[in-house]
PDB file of C-alpha atoms and ligand atoms in Angstrom:
ATOM      1  CA  MET A 212      86.853  89.267  76.485  1.00 97.00           C
ATOM      2  CA  ARG A 213      84.147  91.612  77.675  1.00 98.00           C
ATOM      3  CA  ALA A 214      84.610  95.361  77.869  1.00 98.00           C
ATOM      4  CA  ILE A 215      82.581  98.406  78.913  1.00 98.00           C
ATOM      5  CA  GLN A 216      82.985 100.982  76.119  1.00 98.00           C
ATOM      6  CA  LEU A 217      82.311 104.562  75.886  1.00 98.00           C
ATOM      7  CA  VAL A 218      79.977 104.700  72.742  1.00 98.00           C
ATOM      8  CA  THR A 219      79.051 108.560  72.679  1.00 97.00           C
ATOM      9  CA  GLN A 220      80.570 111.467  74.863  1.00 97.00           C
ATOM     10  CA  GLY A 221      78.106 113.431  77.128  1.00 96.00           C
ATOM     11  CA  GLN A 222      76.490 114.247  80.543  1.00 95.00           C
ATOM     12  CA  PRO A 223      75.808 111.229  80.903  1.00 96.00           C
ATOM     13  CA  GLY A 224      77.756 109.760  77.924  1.00 97.00           C
ATOM     14  CA  THR A 225      76.524 106.243  76.463  1.00 98.00           C
ATOM     15  CA  PHE A 226      78.313 103.100  77.351  1.00 98.00           C
ATOM     16  CA  GLU A 227      77.919  99.705  76.204  1.00 98.00           C
ATOM     17  CA  LEU A 228      79.008  96.142  77.621  1.00 98.00           C
ATOM     18  CA  ARG A 229      80.792  94.509  74.652  1.00 98.00           C
ATOM     19  CA  GLU A 230      82.168  91.341  73.507  1.00 98.00           C
ATOM     20  CA  LEU A 231      85.557  91.817  71.949  1.00 97.00           C
ATOM     21  CA  PRO A 232      88.577  89.513  70.755  1.00 97.00           C
ATOM     22  CA  ASP A 233      90.837  88.609  73.203  1.00 97.00           C
ATOM     23  CA  LEU A 234      94.003  90.754  73.107  1.00 97.00           C
ATOM     24  CA  GLU A 235      97.133  89.616  71.691  1.00 97.00           C
ATOM     25  CA  PRO A 236     100.565  91.064  73.117  1.00 98.00           C
ATOM     26  CA  GLY A 237     103.036  92.943  70.903  1.00 97.00           C
ATOM     27  CA  THR A 238     106.516  91.991  71.205  1.00 97.00           C
ATOM     28  CA  ASP A 239     107.174  94.326  74.078  1.00 96.00           C
ATOM     29  CA  ASP A 240     103.630  94.114  75.710  1.00 97.00           C
ATOM     30  CA  VAL A 241     102.100  92.093  78.446  1.00 98.00           C
ATOM     31  CA  VAL A 242      98.392  91.146  78.655  1.00 98.00           C
ATOM     32  CA  ILE A 243      96.792  91.534  81.903  1.00 98.00           C
ATOM     33  CA  ARG A 244      93.670  89.597  83.435  1.00 98.00           C
ATOM     34  CA  VAL A 245      92.181  93.009  85.271  1.00 98.00           C
ATOM     35  CA  HIS A 246      91.073  92.201  88.702  1.00 98.00           C
ATOM     36  CA  ALA A 247      90.202  95.700  89.894  1.00 98.00           C
ATOM     37  CA  CYS A 248      90.135  99.408  88.179  1.00 97.00           C
ATOM     38  CA  GLY A 249      89.584 102.471  90.015  1.00 95.00           C
ATOM     39  CA  LEU A 250      87.179 105.326  88.705  1.00 93.00           C
ATOM     40  CA  ASN A 251      89.232 108.486  88.268  1.00 91.00           C
ATOM     41  CA  HIS A 252      87.885 112.029  87.570  1.00 90.00           C
ATOM     42  CA  LEU A 253      89.662 111.275  84.273  1.00 93.00           C
ATOM     43  CA  ASP A 254      86.930 108.728  83.365  1.00 96.00           C
ATOM     44  CA  LEU A 255      84.217 111.404  84.085  1.00 95.00           C
ATOM     45  CA  TRP A 256      86.173 113.995  82.036  1.00 95.00           C
ATOM     46  CA  LEU A 257      86.444 111.360  79.155  1.00 97.00           C
ATOM     47  CA  GLU A 258      82.748 110.649  79.267  1.00 97.00           C
ATOM     48  CA  ALA A 259      81.824 114.351  79.328  1.00 96.00           C
ATOM     49  CA  ALA A 260      84.526 115.323  76.471  1.00 95.00           C
ATOM     50  CA  GLY A 261      85.980 117.607  79.042  1.00 93.00           C
ATOM     51  CA  LEU A 262      89.676 116.647  78.233  1.00 92.00           C
ATOM     52  CA  PRO A 263      91.755 118.819  75.919  1.00 91.00           C
ATOM     53  CA  LEU A 264      92.774 115.857  73.997  1.00 88.00           C
ATOM     54  CA  ALA A 265      91.621 114.065  70.736  1.00 86.00           C
ATOM     55  CA  VAL A 266      89.821 110.996  71.571  1.00 92.00           C
ATOM     56  CA  THR A 267      88.677 108.014  69.491  1.00 95.00           C
ATOM     57  CA  LEU A 268      85.643 106.142  70.122  1.00 97.00           C
ATOM     58  CA  PRO A 269      84.325 103.547  71.135  1.00 98.00           C
ATOM     59  CA  ARG A 270      86.984 103.762  74.064  1.00 98.00           C
ATOM     60  CA  THR A 271      87.406 101.378  77.035  1.00 98.00           C
ATOM     61  CA  PRO A 272      87.835 103.624  79.879  1.00 98.00           C
ATOM     62  CA  GLY A 273      89.734 103.020  83.266  1.00 97.00           C
ATOM     63  CA  CYS A 274      93.327 104.333  84.057  1.00 96.00           C
ATOM     64  CA  GLU A 275      93.752 102.708  87.492  1.00 96.00           C
ATOM     65  CA  ALA A 276      94.258  98.826  86.877  1.00 98.00           C
ATOM     66  CA  ALA A 277      95.528  96.025  88.903  1.00 98.00           C
ATOM     67  CA  GLY A 278      95.753  92.318  87.767  1.00 98.00           C
ATOM     68  CA  VAL A 279      97.607  89.104  86.900  1.00 98.00           C
ATOM     69  CA  ILE A 280      99.799  88.823  83.674  1.00 98.00           C
ATOM     70  CA  GLU A 281      98.354  86.601  81.404  1.00 98.00           C
ATOM     71  CA  ARG A 282     100.398  86.510  78.301  1.00 98.00           C
ATOM     72  CA  VAL A 283     103.704  88.192  77.494  1.00 98.00           C
ATOM     73  CA  GLY A 284     105.264  89.479  73.906  1.00 98.00           C
ATOM     74  CA  VAL A 285     108.187  87.621  72.877  1.00 98.00           C
ATOM     75  CA  SER A 286     110.648  90.296  73.843  1.00 97.00           C
ATOM     76  CA  VAL A 287     109.448  90.606  77.387  1.00 97.00           C
ATOM     77  CA  ALA A 288     111.847  89.644  80.078  1.00 94.00           C
ATOM     78  CA  GLY A 289     111.332  89.670  83.970  1.00 93.00           C
ATOM     79  CA  TRP A 290     107.542  89.164  83.650  1.00 98.00           C
ATOM     80  CA  ARG A 291     105.783  85.806  83.490  1.00 97.00           C
ATOM     81  CA  PRO A 292     102.092  84.955  83.520  1.00 98.00           C
ATOM     82  CA  GLY A 293     100.951  84.630  86.939  1.00 98.00           C
ATOM     83  CA  ASP A 294     102.685  87.616  88.079  1.00 98.00           C
ATOM     84  CA  ARG A 295     100.347  90.089  90.265  1.00 98.00           C
ATOM     85  CA  VAL A 296     101.092  93.516  88.760  1.00 98.00           C
ATOM     86  CA  ALA A 297      99.858  97.399  89.210  1.00 97.00           C
ATOM     87  CA  VAL A 298      99.549  99.266  86.007  1.00 97.00           C
ATOM     88  CA  GLN A 299     100.839 102.644  85.271  1.00 94.00           C
ATOM     89  CA  SER A 300      98.087 105.225  84.222  1.00 93.00           C
ATOM     90  CA  ASN A 301     100.592 107.320  82.400  1.00 92.00           C
ATOM     91  CA  LEU A 302     102.351 105.240  79.397  1.00 95.00           C
ATOM     92  CA  THR A 303     105.637 107.097  79.099  1.00 94.00           C
ATOM     93  CA  CYS A 304     107.846 106.496  75.996  1.00 93.00           C
ATOM     94  CA  GLY A 305     110.982 105.754  77.939  1.00 91.00           C
ATOM     95  CA  GLU A 306     113.189 107.506  75.293  1.00 94.00           C
ATOM     96  CA  CYS A 307     112.703 111.141  75.403  1.00 97.00           C
ATOM     97  CA  GLU A 308     114.750 113.762  77.242  1.00 97.00           C
ATOM     98  CA  TYR A 309     112.542 113.859  80.230  1.00 96.00           C
ATOM     99  CA  CYS A 310     112.181 109.985  80.634  1.00 94.00           C
ATOM    100  CA  GLN A 311     116.007 109.493  80.153  1.00 95.00           C
ATOM    101  CA  ARG A 312     116.444 111.975  83.080  1.00 95.00           C
ATOM    102  CA  GLY A 313     114.093 109.841  85.228  1.00 89.00           C
ATOM    103  CA  ASP A 314     111.173 112.660  85.065  1.00 89.00           C
ATOM    104  CA  ASP A 315     108.918 110.210  83.515  1.00 87.00           C
ATOM    105  CA  SER A 316     105.895 112.257  84.248  1.00 85.00           C
ATOM    106  CA  MET A 317     106.924 114.998  82.031  1.00 91.00           C
ATOM    107  CA  CYS A 318     107.068 112.622  78.969  1.00 95.00           C
ATOM    108  CA  LEU A 319     106.724 114.334  75.663  1.00 95.00           C
ATOM    109  CA  ARG A 320     104.999 111.430  73.999  1.00 95.00           C
ATOM    110  CA  ALA A 321     103.009 109.781  76.904  1.00 94.00           C
ATOM    111  CA  GLU A 322      99.673 108.217  76.489  1.00 94.00           C
ATOM    112  CA  LEU A 323      97.053 108.050  79.051  1.00 95.00           C
ATOM    113  CA  LEU A 324      95.566 104.626  79.701  1.00 97.00           C
ATOM    114  CA  GLY A 325      91.545 104.606  79.136  1.00 97.00           C
ATOM    115  CA  ILE A 326      91.928 107.962  77.244  1.00 96.00           C
ATOM    116  CA  GLN A 327      94.244 107.670  74.166  1.00 95.00           C
ATOM    117  CA  ARG A 328      94.252 104.055  74.562  1.00 94.00           C
ATOM    118  CA  ASP A 329      91.879 101.185  75.891  1.00 97.00           C
ATOM    119  CA  GLY A 330      92.066 101.009  79.686  1.00 98.00           C
ATOM    120  CA  GLY A 331      90.946  98.738  82.476  1.00 98.00           C
ATOM    121  CA  PHE A 332      87.160  98.440  82.215  1.00 98.00           C
ATOM    122  CA  ALA A 333      87.689  95.179  80.742  1.00 98.00           C
ATOM    123  CA  GLU A 334      88.653  91.824  81.445  1.00 98.00           C
ATOM    124  CA  GLN A 335      91.884  92.106  79.609  1.00 98.00           C
ATOM    125  CA  LEU A 336      94.154  95.068  79.242  1.00 98.00           C
ATOM    126  CA  CYS A 337      97.546  95.239  77.038  1.00 98.00           C
ATOM    127  CA  VAL A 338     100.289  97.611  77.638  1.00 97.00           C
ATOM    128  CA  PRO A 339     104.047  98.008  77.388  1.00 96.00           C
ATOM    129  CA  GLN A 340     106.273  95.990  79.922  1.00 96.00           C
ATOM    130  CA  ARG A 341     107.655  99.049  81.136  1.00 94.00           C
ATOM    131  CA  ALA A 342     104.379 100.322  82.344  1.00 95.00           C
ATOM    132  CA  VAL A 343     103.700  97.392  84.848  1.00 97.00           C
ATOM    133  CA  SER A 344     105.155  97.497  88.533  1.00 96.00           C
ATOM    134  CA  ARG A 345     105.215  94.263  90.638  1.00 97.00           C
ATOM    135  CA  LEU A 346     102.423  94.274  93.454  1.00 97.00           C
ATOM    136  CA  PRO A 347     103.165  92.694  96.669  1.00 96.00           C
ATOM    137  CA  ALA A 348     101.239  89.768  97.854  1.00 95.00           C
ATOM    138  CA  ALA A 349     100.005  92.005 100.840  1.00 96.00           C
ATOM    139  CA  VAL A 350      98.451  94.681  98.733  1.00 96.00           C
ATOM    140  CA  SER A 351      95.086  93.701  97.189  1.00 98.00           C
ATOM    141  CA  PHE A 352      94.073  94.431  93.728  1.00 98.00           C
ATOM    142  CA  GLU A 353      91.505  97.054  95.072  1.00 97.00           C
ATOM    143  CA  ALA A 354      93.826  98.890  96.920  1.00 94.00           C
ATOM    144  CA  SER A 355      96.340  99.120  94.327  1.00 95.00           C
ATOM    145  CA  ALA A 356      93.798 100.330  91.831  1.00 95.00           C
ATOM    146  CA  ALA A 357      92.694 103.105  94.088  1.00 90.00           C
ATOM    147  CA  LEU A 358      96.171 104.403  94.608  1.00 90.00           C
ATOM    148  CA  THR A 359      97.738 104.022  91.109  1.00 90.00           C
ATOM    149  CA  LEU A 360      97.184 107.589  89.851  1.00 91.00           C
ATOM    150  CA  ALA A 361      96.164 109.721  92.919  1.00 91.00           C
ATOM    151  CA  GLY A 362      98.273 107.837  95.273  1.00 93.00           C
ATOM    152  CA  SER A 363     101.466 107.963  93.236  1.00 92.00           C
ATOM    153  CA  THR A 364     100.709 111.519  92.437  1.00 93.00           C
ATOM    154  CA  ALA A 365     100.855 112.322  96.080  1.00 96.00           C
ATOM    155  CA  MET A 366     103.827 110.078  96.846  1.00 95.00           C
ATOM    156  CA  HIS A 367     105.879 112.021  94.027  1.00 93.00           C
ATOM    157  CA  MET A 368     104.887 115.353  95.397  1.00 96.00           C
ATOM    158  CA  LEU A 369     105.891 114.272  99.133  1.00 97.00           C
ATOM    159  CA  THR A 370     108.937 112.259  98.322  1.00 96.00           C
ATOM    160  CA  ASN A 371     110.276 113.446  94.890  1.00 92.00           C
ATOM    161  CA  ARG A 372     109.462 117.011  94.607  1.00 92.00           C
ATOM    162  CA  ALA A 373     109.906 117.880  98.183  1.00 95.00           C
ATOM    163  CA  THR A 374     111.367 116.627 101.419  1.00 94.00           C
ATOM    164  CA  VAL A 375     109.208 116.286 104.459  1.00 97.00           C
ATOM    165  CA  ARG A 376     110.762 115.816 107.871  1.00 96.00           C
ATOM    166  CA  PRO A 377     109.536 114.747 111.148  1.00 97.00           C
ATOM    167  CA  GLY A 378     107.546 117.633 112.582  1.00 97.00           C
ATOM    168  CA  ASP A 379     107.024 119.575 109.455  1.00 98.00           C
ATOM    169  CA  TRP A 380     103.660 121.136 109.120  1.00 98.00           C
ATOM    170  CA  VAL A 381     102.089 119.748 105.850  1.00 98.00           C
ATOM    171  CA  LEU A 382      98.856 121.387 104.323  1.00 98.00           C
ATOM    172  CA  ALA A 383      97.004 118.677 102.231  1.00 98.00           C
ATOM    173  CA  MET A 384      94.358 120.435 100.534  1.00 98.00           C
ATOM    174  CA  ALA A 385      90.953 118.624  99.901  1.00 97.00           C
ATOM    175  CA  GLY A 386      91.596 115.864 102.246  1.00 97.00           C
ATOM    176  CA  ALA A 387      88.715 113.888 100.897  1.00 96.00           C
ATOM    177  CA  SER A 388      89.846 113.795  97.622  1.00 94.00           C
ATOM    178  CA  GLY A 389      92.247 111.125  95.946  1.00 92.00           C
ATOM    179  CA  VAL A 390      95.446 112.962  95.858  1.00 95.00           C
ATOM    180  CA  GLY A 391      94.435 114.834  99.345  1.00 97.00           C
ATOM    181  CA  SER A 392      93.565 111.543 101.073  1.00 97.00           C
ATOM    182  CA  SER A 393      96.721 109.900 100.044  1.00 96.00           C
ATOM    183  CA  ALA A 394      98.832 112.944 101.021  1.00 98.00           C
ATOM    184  CA  ILE A 395      97.615 112.960 104.656  1.00 98.00           C
ATOM    185  CA  GLN A 396      98.417 109.404 105.175  1.00 97.00           C
ATOM    186  CA  ILE A 397     101.968 109.853 103.271  1.00 98.00           C
ATOM    187  CA  ALA A 398     102.694 112.863 105.106  1.00 98.00           C
ATOM    188  CA  GLY A 399     101.659 111.269 108.418  1.00 98.00           C
ATOM    189  CA  GLY A 400     103.849 108.678 107.832  1.00 97.00           C
ATOM    190  CA  LEU A 401     106.677 110.696 107.323  1.00 98.00           C
ATOM    191  CA  GLY A 402     106.208 112.271 110.750  1.00 98.00           C
ATOM    192  CA  ALA A 403     104.572 115.460 109.680  1.00 98.00           C
ATOM    193  CA  ARG A 404     101.916 117.282 111.437  1.00 98.00           C
ATOM    194  CA  VAL A 405      98.952 117.382 109.020  1.00 98.00           C
ATOM    195  CA  ILE A 406      96.414 119.971 108.420  1.00 98.00           C
ATOM    196  CA  SER A 407      93.759 119.412 105.659  1.00 98.00           C
ATOM    197  CA  THR A 408      90.712 121.214 104.122  1.00 98.00           C
ATOM    198  CA  GLY A 409      87.230 120.142 103.410  1.00 98.00           C
ATOM    199  CA  SER A 410      84.108 121.696 102.233  1.00 97.00           C
ATOM    200  CA  THR A 411      81.475 119.468 104.086  1.00 98.00           C
ATOM    201  CA  PRO A 412      81.541 118.251 107.902  1.00 98.00           C
ATOM    202  CA  GLU A 413      81.664 114.680 105.998  1.00 98.00           C
ATOM    203  CA  LYS A 414      84.879 115.546 104.161  1.00 98.00           C
ATOM    204  CA  ARG A 415      86.605 117.127 107.208  1.00 98.00           C
ATOM    205  CA  SER A 416      85.739 114.200 109.224  1.00 98.00           C
ATOM    206  CA  LEU A 417      87.258 111.615 106.701  1.00 98.00           C
ATOM    207  CA  ALA A 418      90.419 113.862 106.879  1.00 98.00           C
ATOM    208  CA  THR A 419      90.642 113.536 110.538  1.00 98.00           C
ATOM    209  CA  GLN A 420      90.154 109.748 110.262  1.00 98.00           C
ATOM    210  CA  LEU A 421      92.884 109.597 107.844  1.00 98.00           C
ATOM    211  CA  GLY A 422      95.411 111.316 110.281  1.00 98.00           C
ATOM    212  CA  ALA A 423      94.922 115.227 109.688  1.00 98.00           C
ATOM    213  CA  GLU A 424      95.520 116.683 113.041  1.00 98.00           C
ATOM    214  CA  PHE A 425      93.438 119.843 112.259  1.00 98.00           C
ATOM    215  CA  VAL A 426      90.852 120.547 109.317  1.00 98.00           C
ATOM    216  CA  VAL A 427      89.572 123.829 108.230  1.00 98.00           C
ATOM    217  CA  ASP A 428      86.401 124.530 106.183  1.00 98.00           C
ATOM    218  CA  SER A 429      87.483 125.341 102.701  1.00 96.00           C
ATOM    219  CA  THR A 430      84.098 127.329 101.974  1.00 96.00           C
ATOM    220  CA  ASP A 431      85.056 129.911 104.801  1.00 96.00           C
ATOM    221  CA  ALA A 432      87.198 132.346 102.875  1.00 94.00           C
ATOM    222  CA  THR A 433      89.269 133.219 105.856  1.00 96.00           C
ATOM    223  CA  TRP A 434      90.818 129.471 106.089  1.00 96.00           C
ATOM    224  CA  PRO A 435      94.305 130.631 105.231  1.00 96.00           C
ATOM    225  CA  ALA A 436      94.122 132.734 108.634  1.00 97.00           C
ATOM    226  CA  GLU A 437      92.779 129.966 110.384  1.00 97.00           C
ATOM    227  CA  VAL A 438      95.798 127.761 109.311  1.00 97.00           C
ATOM    228  CA  ARG A 439      98.149 130.725 110.598  1.00 96.00           C
ATOM    229  CA  ARG A 440      96.548 130.666 113.664  1.00 97.00           C
ATOM    230  CA  ILE A 441      96.667 126.834 114.165  1.00 98.00           C
ATOM    231  CA  THR A 442     100.720 126.870 113.428  1.00 97.00           C
ATOM    232  CA  GLY A 443     101.160 129.986 115.583  1.00 97.00           C
ATOM    233  CA  LYS A 444     101.405 132.517 112.833  1.00 95.00           C
ATOM    234  CA  ARG A 445     104.331 130.411 111.617  1.00 95.00           C
ATOM    235  CA  GLY A 446     102.495 128.955 108.658  1.00 95.00           C
ATOM    236  CA  VAL A 447     102.997 125.537 107.039  1.00 97.00           C
ATOM    237  CA  ASP A 448     106.386 123.949 105.393  1.00 97.00           C
ATOM    238  CA  LEU A 449     104.617 122.424 102.538  1.00 97.00           C
ATOM    239  CA  VAL A 450     101.415 122.661 100.648  1.00 97.00           C
ATOM    240  CA  ILE A 451     100.162 119.772  98.719  1.00 97.00           C
ATOM    241  CA  GLU A 452      98.072 121.852  96.142  1.00 96.00           C
ATOM    242  CA  HIS A 453      96.381 119.793  93.245  1.00 94.00           C
ATOM    243  CA  ILE A 454      93.247 122.257  92.657  1.00 93.00           C
ATOM    244  CA  GLY A 455      94.816 125.230  91.133  1.00 92.00           C
ATOM    245  CA  GLY A 456      93.205 128.582  90.234  1.00 92.00           C
ATOM    246  CA  ASP A 457      92.175 130.941  93.070  1.00 91.00           C
ATOM    247  CA  VAL A 458      92.752 127.976  95.509  1.00 93.00           C
ATOM    248  CA  LEU A 459      96.538 127.928  94.628  1.00 93.00           C
ATOM    249  CA  ALA A 460      96.722 131.773  95.036  1.00 92.00           C
ATOM    250  CA  LYS A 461      95.200 131.371  98.519  1.00 92.00           C
ATOM    251  CA  CYS A 462      97.492 128.798  99.487  1.00 93.00           C
ATOM    252  CA  PHE A 463     100.414 131.629  99.303  1.00 92.00           C
ATOM    253  CA  ASP A 464      98.204 133.540 102.384  1.00 91.00           C
TER     254      ASP A 464
HETATM  255 ZN1   ZN B 672     109.305 110.176  77.395  1.00 80.98          ZN
END
């Protein structure tokens, strides 16, 4: 099988298209024929050595993969060759205290696909069976790959970490980003009134197209006052904040 591998880190790093042996599933693994893989900011951080993680090179990047199961390990139950699947980006252990209580995203022994093990910029991908989800026929591989990490993060924030009721004001930060663009659409689907932010007219226009009722210019330091004005000095019910630093502090204004 062929894979794109990062050979040396840098800005830009060095990539090579390589011919590698076909993957063999371990007893609990599935081997997937990759049909689409998203390009996530994690891939750029991997390339530029910008992650606080030890990385072994060469490494096949790609943390947002979707495809069709090709082979299964001997103890795999419930999955067969031919099944369409989405692949989780964060490969969790399923055994630690956090996994046991359903907080998989806090897993103590998680591995990031495409960072700590080879990812989806390849014709084949091998992951434990618990890392795959069934992909409905109506969802394309490309849409799945675009949603895997950013989309699931926004979904988790809006439906597990918080409750959105119809009519609530939701401020979705950075509406043109992966998490922000997903959050606008999910919040809108839950009946919220959505405000978003963007640093350029193009980004603000995209946020509007995705369903934001109002957009504010994040390069204007008075944007929190603008949000207060839009909401009649009431403020918003929920902020989807995924940027951090000064921006997080500004959200409280
Ligand atoms: Zn765990």
